[in-house]
């Protein structure tokens, strides 16, 4: 009974109930739902991460704790939100005190860094398959506050396309660790995969300038693609304008492009903004660097009426053969 | 590395971070967190249900959809909240269109019944164990609005203890279906396990009268016990005052008591209220019945300074050998 629905198709086919609500909301399909509660506007997101799907089976529990909250805060960042609180639903195979201690230490570190208290949750045992318990699974719901709130909708023809950070290293780490690519996984590269930094300050800044925004969780082209679909526009992108780490620059061109365009798990932001906002972007970048954060913002393309055109520095068009991450799309059961 | 921490101990040991937040909240440990957002007070709850833990492996997906939302709305009911919206995080072994169609139909039916729109979520693949995907797991976060909000804290010495409905049938259904007790699982009994009704209207009524409230998910004594602990009081309960279904009355005394006192999965409410509220309770019960709902409210005991005394109709004290459900307490790994 398997099928090839993408996550987006699955949601629109089965879960777009259109039940009228008391609160005004901006439906399903963005990084966050934006909900108007009295005079306050909330951004709310929920994400599940599981061992074997989002984490390697032997992942350090401290890292698991940090990253599970970070990926949810990244969704809040994409909405331009100030994090306010979160809820944790933890499914564990057993009460492993050492694992729990390290996990909670990691979770707490990220929660403290972003002043985001844990205010509720649930713990259960994971399901059994035959005699074995399934490994851990963690669902976090994070709530933030926005002024207006950024979504994937709103990109205008003529807008610049921007990306934060050097995307691709998280994917490089995964390939090296699983032995699919040859080479040593350096500490910096491992860090990109294990300890992504949610771009909370950048997101709040972008709330004043961006016309649309998403976080890069499933791969740059896929997450940009979500903006294009939701905004009913196209894009022309110079893929050589994406900032690249030294580690990734040392790989072959094909590996580099695969990692940067389709890799995912970066938790950087991709957004669109009027060309008039360029000076403000550079100013934000400069201020961050003066404060010791080596932030890089890359202007990588332009919004066009439709289609997706990829070019490189030589001006040649590049075939888009890169597929971002989709949990269900490549299944063939 | 296994251990015998209860869920409550696990939370207080590892997840009581005490990080100061921007919003005023009533910490971890209740059915819902109560959060003040501007002029609005929210009740927020999150619960994970999984195949093999909360559902029998062959559970009807329509029922799974209905019940997964119902158990979260039951937490909102215990807080006296009006449901406003919910978020769904769905982990599936594969895209089974037939399963998804029935699941979404069940989910939608409960969502429509309580005017609670689905406004966001996440779908992922379940983790693998060796070659097999783990079965489904569903996390729902539900958000409601309260005036003041009911919690487990606030029971006063001299208060009555009340219970809604006829508890025990969900446990009876589980025992019959798994063959642990002999007999046929009738449709009524199966319905108690498959389609619990969240007591939303009752909860909103109780918000004006109850001093503390909880829903009965882990067993009457365990959920009452949470009220006693959080309120620093004790209770004297006549266990024969719990309303009992005909199906359960036909079982042995030991089975009946086990199901009623420790069974869980009932999603009825247990609450405390001043004796002055008795007339209001009876009035609510009468109105519900006039509207065609055969609601029964049972006054089963009294709040005392400390301890938990169980008696039966003969006035004899009954030993409390009944244990409610705890995911981790009985583990011995």
XYZ file of C-alpha atoms in Angstrom:
666
model
C 0.000 0.000 0.000
C 2.987 2.298 -0.239
C 2.939 5.378 -2.414
C 5.109 8.241 -3.606
C 3.412 11.252 -2.024
C 5.753 14.026 -0.916
C 5.297 15.446 2.578
C 3.572 18.514 1.094
C 1.159 16.392 -0.954
C 0.481 14.176 2.042
C -0.439 17.190 4.159
C -2.656 18.827 1.546
C -4.386 15.537 0.729
C -5.073 14.296 4.243
C -4.655 17.099 6.747
C -5.960 20.325 5.244
C -9.257 20.123 7.164
C -10.299 23.777 6.751
C -12.156 23.766 10.058
C -13.007 27.356 10.977
C -11.248 28.419 14.169
C -11.775 31.139 16.759
C -8.248 32.450 16.204
C -7.030 33.872 12.930
C -4.189 31.685 11.593
C -2.014 31.270 8.527
C -2.711 27.583 7.703
C -0.512 24.553 7.305
C 2.662 24.500 5.196
C 5.083 27.048 6.687
C 7.941 26.579 9.105
C 5.597 27.950 11.758
C 1.902 28.550 12.082
C 1.226 32.219 12.850
C -1.701 32.550 15.269
C -3.381 35.676 16.548
C -4.215 35.367 20.242
C -5.826 38.580 21.443
C -3.322 41.370 20.812
C -0.427 38.917 20.589
C 0.765 37.095 17.501
C 2.343 33.687 18.100
C 4.607 31.569 15.906
C 4.220 27.867 16.731
C 6.162 24.928 15.313
C 6.402 21.227 16.024
C 9.087 18.775 14.869
C 9.876 15.160 15.591
C 13.430 13.851 15.498
C 14.256 10.171 15.899
C 17.242 7.929 16.206
C 17.953 6.227 12.908
C 16.176 8.957 10.931
C 17.581 12.288 12.140
C 20.419 11.038 14.337
C 22.964 8.291 13.824
C 22.220 5.406 16.222
C 25.294 6.165 18.369
C 24.712 9.944 18.542
C 25.996 11.663 21.678
C 22.903 12.364 23.844
C 24.216 15.825 24.808
C 24.266 16.705 21.111
C 20.831 15.147 20.629
C 19.467 17.388 23.389
C 21.012 20.544 21.941
C 19.999 19.824 18.359
C 16.409 18.711 19.023
C 15.591 22.127 20.442
C 17.827 24.001 17.962
C 15.952 22.671 14.908
C 12.663 23.908 16.372
C 14.139 27.300 17.274
C 15.354 27.466 13.660
C 11.708 27.316 12.552
C 10.958 30.196 14.941
C 13.933 32.093 13.453
C 12.480 31.642 9.950
C 9.272 33.284 11.212
C 11.213 36.182 12.744
C 10.026 35.153 16.213
C 11.336 35.692 19.716
C 11.342 32.240 21.398
C 9.063 32.125 24.465
C 8.668 28.512 25.617
C 8.666 24.904 24.483
C 7.080 21.517 25.179
C 8.868 18.163 25.065
C 7.415 14.784 24.236
C 10.030 12.130 24.816
C 9.699 8.479 23.776
C 12.465 6.301 25.150
C 13.154 2.579 24.979
C 14.056 2.548 28.695
C 15.106 4.834 31.548
C 18.806 5.149 30.835
C 19.931 7.633 33.497
C 23.272 8.386 31.856
C 21.609 9.073 28.505
C 18.916 11.211 30.138
C 21.425 13.210 32.135
C 23.469 14.124 29.031
C 20.370 14.731 26.906
C 18.829 17.060 29.483
C 22.137 18.920 29.859
C 22.237 19.558 26.096
C 18.584 20.544 25.964
C 19.040 22.907 28.893
C 22.087 24.552 27.322
C 20.143 25.524 24.196
C 17.078 26.509 26.256
C 19.206 28.806 28.425
C 21.080 30.303 25.478
C 17.793 31.413 23.918
C 15.893 32.109 27.190
C 13.279 29.560 26.163
C 11.843 27.690 29.180
C 10.512 24.118 29.014
C 7.006 24.327 30.451
C 5.331 20.999 29.736
C 5.619 17.597 28.204
C 5.109 13.906 28.212
C 7.298 10.814 28.512
C 6.416 7.404 27.108
C 8.076 4.165 26.168
C 8.821 3.636 22.483
C 6.917 0.974 20.572
C 8.145 -2.595 20.353
C 8.943 -4.530 17.196
C 8.911 -8.174 18.071
C 11.215 -8.274 21.110
C 12.990 -4.971 20.611
C 12.048 -1.464 21.704
C 12.289 1.164 18.969
C 15.028 3.741 19.648
C 14.305 7.235 20.993
C 11.988 9.765 19.400
C 11.642 13.390 20.465
C 8.861 15.806 19.555
C 9.275 19.434 20.501
C 6.664 22.149 20.103
C 8.194 25.619 20.351
C 6.251 28.857 20.705
C 7.532 32.326 19.916
C 6.153 35.820 19.614
C 6.207 37.867 16.414
C 5.321 41.421 15.466
C 4.152 40.658 11.975
C 5.711 37.293 11.342
C 7.608 36.002 8.313
C 6.283 33.170 6.174
C 7.287 31.494 2.913
C 4.705 33.576 1.133
C 5.433 37.093 -0.151
C 8.488 36.892 -2.426
C 8.175 39.551 -5.160
C 9.539 39.527 -8.716
C 12.839 41.432 -8.677
C 13.611 40.559 -5.025
C 17.115 39.388 -4.155
C 17.568 35.865 -2.789
C 19.815 35.606 0.269
C 21.307 32.762 2.278
C 23.022 32.860 5.669
C 26.172 30.883 6.527
C 28.063 28.256 4.600
C 25.576 25.542 3.708
C 26.540 21.961 2.940
C 28.802 21.019 5.850
C 26.137 19.090 7.784
C 25.614 16.881 4.746
C 29.370 16.527 4.268
C 29.636 15.328 7.882
C 26.861 12.753 7.328
C 28.523 11.416 4.173
C 31.943 11.164 5.847
C 30.617 9.570 9.037
C 28.612 6.957 7.177
C 31.559 6.201 4.879
C 29.632 7.164 1.744
C 32.323 9.717 0.945
C 36.006 9.103 1.645
C 37.902 11.290 4.078
C 38.128 12.339 7.700
C 35.282 14.206 9.421
C 37.038 17.178 11.035
C 35.748 18.791 14.223
C 34.407 21.847 12.369
C 32.490 19.718 9.912
C 31.110 17.481 12.685
C 30.052 20.614 14.569
C 27.977 21.795 11.610
C 25.957 18.582 11.788
C 25.790 18.219 15.583
C 25.382 21.775 16.822
C 23.506 23.912 14.293
C 22.885 27.461 15.475
C 19.316 28.668 15.072
C 19.505 32.133 13.449
C 17.255 33.791 16.004
C 18.814 37.291 15.928
C 19.000 37.273 12.124
C 15.352 36.167 11.863
C 14.195 39.005 14.091
C 16.187 41.455 11.972
C 14.763 39.992 8.749
C 11.220 40.440 10.051
C 11.710 44.138 9.163
C 13.168 43.554 5.673
C 12.446 40.128 4.161
C 9.419 39.452 1.982
C 9.585 35.663 2.547
C 11.801 33.380 4.618
C 12.427 29.675 5.331
C 15.033 27.690 7.193
C 17.242 25.254 5.312
C 16.368 21.905 6.811
C 15.638 19.790 3.735
C 18.229 21.303 1.346
C 18.664 24.797 -0.134
C 16.831 24.108 -3.422
C 13.928 22.355 -1.711
C 13.467 25.050 0.926
C 13.840 27.834 -1.648
C 11.373 25.836 -3.767
C 8.832 26.049 -0.936
C 9.145 29.852 -0.973
C 8.682 29.902 -4.765
C 5.616 27.652 -4.631
C 3.977 29.528 -1.762
C 4.757 32.898 -3.390
C 3.850 31.769 -6.958
C 7.134 32.996 -8.415
C 10.348 31.591 -9.886
C 14.067 32.162 -9.252
C 17.383 32.534 -11.012
C 20.263 31.406 -8.775
C 24.032 31.550 -9.279
C 25.010 28.446 -7.335
C 28.636 29.605 -7.110
C 27.475 32.548 -5.012
C 26.651 30.240 -2.083
C 29.336 30.666 0.590
C 31.335 27.482 0.964
C 33.525 26.189 3.804
C 37.143 25.243 3.205
C 36.366 21.604 3.929
C 33.659 21.506 1.295
C 35.724 23.503 -1.214
C 38.288 20.682 -1.055
C 35.736 18.142 -2.357
C 34.874 17.451 -6.017
C 32.499 19.850 -7.780
C 29.717 17.274 -7.865
C 29.998 16.487 -4.156
C 30.113 20.177 -3.295
C 27.019 20.941 -5.332
C 25.115 17.954 -3.958
C 25.931 19.030 -0.378
C 25.143 22.706 -0.908
C 22.039 22.450 -3.055
C 20.336 19.363 -1.716
C 22.088 18.372 1.515
C 19.867 19.882 4.148
C 20.231 19.798 7.952
C 21.981 23.208 7.832
C 19.429 25.315 9.745
C 20.602 28.431 7.984
C 17.991 30.818 6.575
C 17.040 31.513 2.956
C 15.013 34.658 2.312
C 13.948 37.188 -0.274
C 14.155 40.977 0.060
C 13.962 44.055 -2.122
C 17.311 45.216 -3.599
C 16.824 48.366 -1.486
C 17.511 46.236 1.609
C 21.069 45.323 0.508
C 22.777 47.978 2.603
C 20.821 46.922 5.695
C 21.882 43.294 5.140
C 25.557 44.248 4.879
C 25.232 46.404 7.978
C 23.759 43.492 9.962
C 26.564 41.221 8.748
C 29.189 43.809 9.729
C 27.703 44.319 13.185
C 27.600 40.575 13.818
C 31.260 40.263 12.852
C 32.240 43.164 15.082
C 30.530 41.257 17.903
C 32.751 38.266 17.189
C 30.330 36.180 15.126
C 31.830 35.341 11.713
C 28.464 35.613 9.967
C 28.340 35.561 6.187
C 25.258 36.584 4.194
C 25.299 35.608 0.519
C 23.196 37.206 -2.179
C 22.701 34.285 -4.552
C 19.955 35.195 -7.012
C 16.834 37.004 -8.089
C 13.113 36.263 -8.029
C 11.683 35.938 -11.565
C 8.102 35.292 -12.730
C 8.419 31.514 -12.877
C 10.721 28.502 -13.258
C 13.988 27.793 -11.519
C 17.162 28.640 -13.422
C 20.499 27.612 -11.954
C 23.698 29.112 -13.385
C 27.356 29.023 -12.325
C 30.058 31.686 -12.334
C 30.767 31.064 -16.030
C 27.169 32.015 -16.778
C 26.366 28.480 -17.955
C 23.060 26.978 -17.007
C 23.341 24.031 -14.589
C 20.858 21.154 -14.846
C 18.837 20.813 -11.659
C 19.363 17.149 -10.841
C 19.568 17.772 -7.109
C 16.888 16.401 -4.820
C 16.384 17.674 -1.293
C 15.288 15.542 1.602
C 11.762 14.187 1.733
C 10.814 11.476 4.220
C 8.324 9.796 1.966
C 9.039 10.848 -1.643
C 11.576 8.179 -2.595
C 9.737 5.331 -0.992
C 8.685 2.419 -3.096
C 6.979 -0.042 -0.832
C 21.450 1.137 32.829
C 17.736 0.828 33.508
C 16.157 2.294 36.603
C 12.864 2.567 38.415
C 12.100 6.282 38.213
C 8.426 7.151 37.839
C 7.444 9.632 35.143
C 7.027 12.344 37.798
C 10.471 11.654 39.271
C 11.999 11.565 35.804
C 10.553 14.991 35.000
C 11.568 16.618 38.270
C 15.065 15.120 38.110
C 15.914 15.892 34.498
C 13.515 18.456 33.082
C 12.710 21.015 35.768
C 15.118 23.601 34.319
C 13.676 26.664 36.100
C 14.701 28.946 33.264
C 12.993 32.307 33.754
C 10.583 33.066 30.924
C 8.950 36.166 29.522
C 5.493 34.698 30.034
C 4.081 33.798 33.412
C 3.445 30.029 33.536
C 2.408 27.324 35.970
C 5.361 24.907 35.548
C 5.624 21.270 34.609
C 3.481 18.534 36.166
C -0.162 19.302 35.346
C -2.386 18.019 32.568
C -1.784 21.360 30.858
C 0.647 24.210 31.230
C -1.233 27.450 31.867
C 0.507 30.346 30.107
C -0.314 34.027 30.208
C 0.055 35.599 26.770
C -0.867 39.265 26.956
C -4.455 39.438 28.218
C -5.140 35.837 27.196
C -4.523 32.742 29.287
C -3.677 29.592 27.349
C -3.806 25.937 28.371
C -1.313 23.868 26.376
C -0.791 20.113 26.430
C 1.255 17.622 24.463
C 0.857 13.830 24.344
C 2.427 11.049 22.333
C 0.536 7.882 21.518
C 2.148 4.938 19.763
C 1.218 1.606 18.310
C 2.163 -1.186 20.694
C 2.077 1.157 23.703
C -1.250 3.025 23.567
C -2.936 1.138 20.743
C -3.117 -2.561 19.950
C -1.032 -3.266 16.824
C -4.142 -3.910 14.692
C -6.105 -0.867 15.910
C -8.566 0.625 13.427
C -6.899 3.808 12.050
C -10.205 5.732 12.183
C -10.316 5.049 15.911
C -6.636 5.933 16.254
C -7.329 9.317 14.634
C -10.307 10.050 16.883
C -8.631 8.937 20.083
C -5.253 10.645 19.549
C -6.940 14.025 19.509
C -9.512 13.082 22.175
C -6.845 12.283 24.789
C -5.283 15.712 24.272
C -8.657 17.466 24.425
C -9.223 15.573 27.683
C -6.187 17.373 29.128
C -7.714 20.677 28.003
C -11.001 19.617 29.662
C -9.156 19.025 32.941
C -7.872 22.610 32.742
C -11.372 23.953 32.075
C -10.266 25.162 28.644
C -12.065 25.925 25.404
C -10.119 24.072 22.647
C -8.690 26.492 20.045
C -6.275 24.596 17.770
C -3.863 21.686 17.591
C -0.616 20.546 15.967
C 0.112 17.056 14.686
C 3.462 15.316 14.472
C 3.025 12.023 12.684
C 5.708 9.327 12.427
C 4.760 6.545 10.058
C 6.581 3.453 8.850
C 5.436 4.134 5.263
C 2.851 6.067 3.259
C -0.105 3.718 3.568
C -2.859 5.687 1.818
C -5.691 3.550 3.161
C -4.434 3.901 6.741
C -3.899 7.658 6.303
C -7.342 8.181 4.816
C -9.091 6.467 7.748
C -6.809 8.089 10.329
C -7.406 11.577 8.938
C -11.165 10.947 8.804
C -11.177 10.024 12.517
C -8.965 12.954 13.442
C -11.145 15.340 11.494
C -14.337 14.034 13.115
C -13.046 14.847 16.612
C -11.567 18.161 15.425
C -14.918 19.202 13.938
C -16.909 18.057 16.958
C -14.890 20.340 19.207
C -14.262 23.151 16.661
C -10.537 22.653 17.041
C -8.648 23.280 13.774
C -5.371 21.550 12.864
C -2.982 24.381 12.046
C 0.476 22.862 11.768
C 2.584 19.777 11.985
C 5.282 17.515 10.772
C 5.488 14.086 9.145
C 8.489 11.779 9.387
C 9.353 8.146 8.920
C 9.569 6.026 12.065
C 12.936 4.706 13.162
C 14.256 1.376 11.975
C 15.230 -1.581 14.136
C 17.433 -3.794 12.063
C 15.354 -4.252 8.910
C 11.978 -3.234 10.266
C 10.379 0.194 10.610
C 8.889 0.911 14.020
C 5.074 1.237 13.942
C 3.294 4.588 14.005
C 3.704 7.276 16.661
C 1.560 10.386 16.969
C 2.299 13.503 18.998
C -0.402 16.109 19.321
C -0.042 19.504 20.953
C -3.417 21.062 21.731
C -3.992 24.668 22.764
C -7.051 26.028 24.533
C -8.127 29.227 26.207
C -9.051 29.512 29.881
C -10.455 32.231 32.098
C -8.627 31.222 35.229
C -7.650 27.675 34.467
C -7.929 24.548 36.589
C -4.851 22.660 37.763
C -4.171 19.750 40.105
C -3.250 22.214 42.813
C -5.854 23.778 45.107
C -7.788 20.940 46.785
C -8.867 22.054 50.277
C -9.451 19.968 53.394
C -13.187 19.263 53.596
C -13.709 19.406 49.811
C -15.769 16.704 48.144
C -14.090 14.417 45.628
C -16.054 13.870 42.402
C -15.672 11.630 39.365
C -17.478 11.797 36.024
C -18.769 8.740 34.154
C -18.338 5.050 34.798
C -14.612 4.408 35.013
C -12.999 1.031 34.354
C -14.520 -0.022 31.036
C -11.509 0.951 28.912
C -9.336 -1.304 31.051
C -11.947 -4.069 30.892
C -11.850 -3.824 27.083
C -8.047 -4.088 27.065
C -8.079 -7.145 29.330
C -10.756 -8.890 27.264
C -9.157 -8.085 23.912
C -5.735 -9.277 24.977
C -7.216 -12.444 26.491
C -5.948 -11.629 29.985
C -9.522 -11.802 31.271
C -12.034 -14.304 29.953
C -15.182 -13.126 28.195
C -16.510 -11.295 25.175
C -15.702 -7.609 24.574
C -19.139 -6.096 23.876
C -19.543 -3.064 21.630
C -20.192 -0.719 24.575
C -17.064 -1.844 26.361
C -14.963 -1.599 23.179
C -16.358 1.897 22.635
C -15.116 3.013 26.062
C -11.559 2.095 25.035
C -11.699 3.239 21.402
C -13.761 6.422 21.529
C -13.343 8.214 24.841
C -15.255 11.489 25.046
C -13.214 14.424 26.301
C -15.305 16.157 28.994
C -14.946 19.617 27.459
C -18.317 21.061 28.542
C -17.960 19.624 32.051
C -14.437 21.043 32.359
C -15.610 24.530 31.426
C -18.400 24.256 33.986
C -15.975 23.015 36.663
C -13.708 25.993 36.035
C -16.271 27.966 38.099
C -16.605 25.452 40.956
C -13.706 22.996 41.256
C -10.666 23.651 43.437
C -8.488 21.096 41.572
C -9.035 18.827 38.592
C -7.288 16.085 36.564
C -8.295 13.708 33.832
C -8.221 9.968 34.463
C -5.643 8.685 32.019
C -3.358 6.618 34.250
C -5.987 5.245 36.657
C -8.330 6.888 39.197
C -6.078 6.437 42.252
C -2.966 7.610 40.423
C -4.637 10.690 38.959
C -6.340 11.521 42.271
C -2.921 10.946 43.849
C -1.461 13.661 41.611
C -4.077 16.109 42.916
C -3.285 15.123 46.530
C 0.472 15.525 46.018
C 0.206 18.846 44.205
C -2.297 20.158 46.765
C -0.449 18.713 49.815
C -3.564 17.021 51.199
C -4.962 13.503 51.653
C -8.251 11.797 50.807
C -10.815 9.382 52.144
C -12.609 7.556 49.317
C -15.536 5.122 49.354
C -14.604 3.000 46.363
C -18.145 1.609 46.106
C -19.353 5.134 45.304
C -17.651 5.025 41.893
C -20.315 4.572 39.214
C -19.894 1.217 37.507
C -21.127 -0.082 34.141
C -23.249 -3.217 33.932
C -20.458 -5.027 32.078
C -17.977 -4.304 34.847
C -20.508 -5.060 37.618
C -20.716 -8.589 36.174
C -16.993 -9.208 36.821
C -15.438 -10.395 40.085
C -14.892 -7.865 42.861
C -11.124 -7.947 42.410
C -11.321 -7.390 38.664
C -13.846 -4.584 39.106
C -11.687 -2.808 41.644
C -8.523 -3.239 39.594
C -10.261 -1.751 36.515
C -11.923 1.119 38.386
C -9.100 2.141 40.694
C -6.026 1.526 38.577
C -7.159 0.838 35.007
C -6.722 4.189 33.352
C -7.435 5.205 29.748
C -10.909 6.441 30.821
C -10.519 10.162 30.088
C -13.141 11.015 32.658
C -12.447 13.841 35.112
C -11.697 13.680 38.842
C -12.025 16.930 40.786
C -12.457 18.468 44.192
C -15.024 21.103 45.146
C -16.527 22.636 48.260
C -19.651 20.843 49.616
C -21.501 24.092 48.794
C -21.097 23.231 45.099
C -23.115 19.996 45.373
C -26.355 21.504 44.114
C -24.587 23.037 41.115
C -23.060 19.635 40.243
C -26.457 17.922 40.374
C -27.942 20.702 38.285
C -25.245 20.263 35.607
C -25.820 16.506 35.588
C -29.576 16.982 35.243
C -29.217 19.473 32.383
C -26.858 17.143 30.514
C -29.337 14.287 30.861
C -32.196 16.468 29.648
C -30.069 17.170 26.579
C -29.800 13.444 25.936
C -26.376 12.791 27.447
C -26.574 10.093 30.148
C -23.935 11.799 32.290
C -23.325 10.542 35.808
C -21.355 12.506 38.397
C -20.298 10.527 41.475
C -19.322 12.034 44.810
C -16.827 9.491 46.068
C -14.962 10.997 49.011
C -13.575 13.858 51.021
C -10.269 15.690 51.198
C -8.505 15.135 54.539
C -5.205 16.522 55.868
C -3.060 13.615 54.676
C -2.894 9.958 53.687
C -5.188 8.013 51.416
C -7.912 5.962 53.087
C -10.013 3.655 50.942
C -13.229 2.216 52.384
C -16.119 0.233 50.910
C -19.876 0.385 51.513
C -19.551 -1.755 54.620
C -17.289 0.913 56.110
C -14.305 -1.460 56.099
C -10.923 -0.113 55.097
C -9.620 -1.535 51.796
C -5.884 -2.111 51.360
C -4.519 0.029 48.514
C -2.722 -2.582 46.437
C -3.739 -0.987 43.140
C -1.116 0.541 40.882
C -1.971 2.942 38.076
C -0.163 3.110 34.797
C 3.378 4.442 34.652
C 5.492 3.998 31.541
C 8.746 3.610 33.365
C 7.986 2.700 36.989
C 7.822 -1.091 36.682
C 10.812 -1.417 34.438
C 13.692 -3.569 35.518
C 16.236 -3.504 32.727
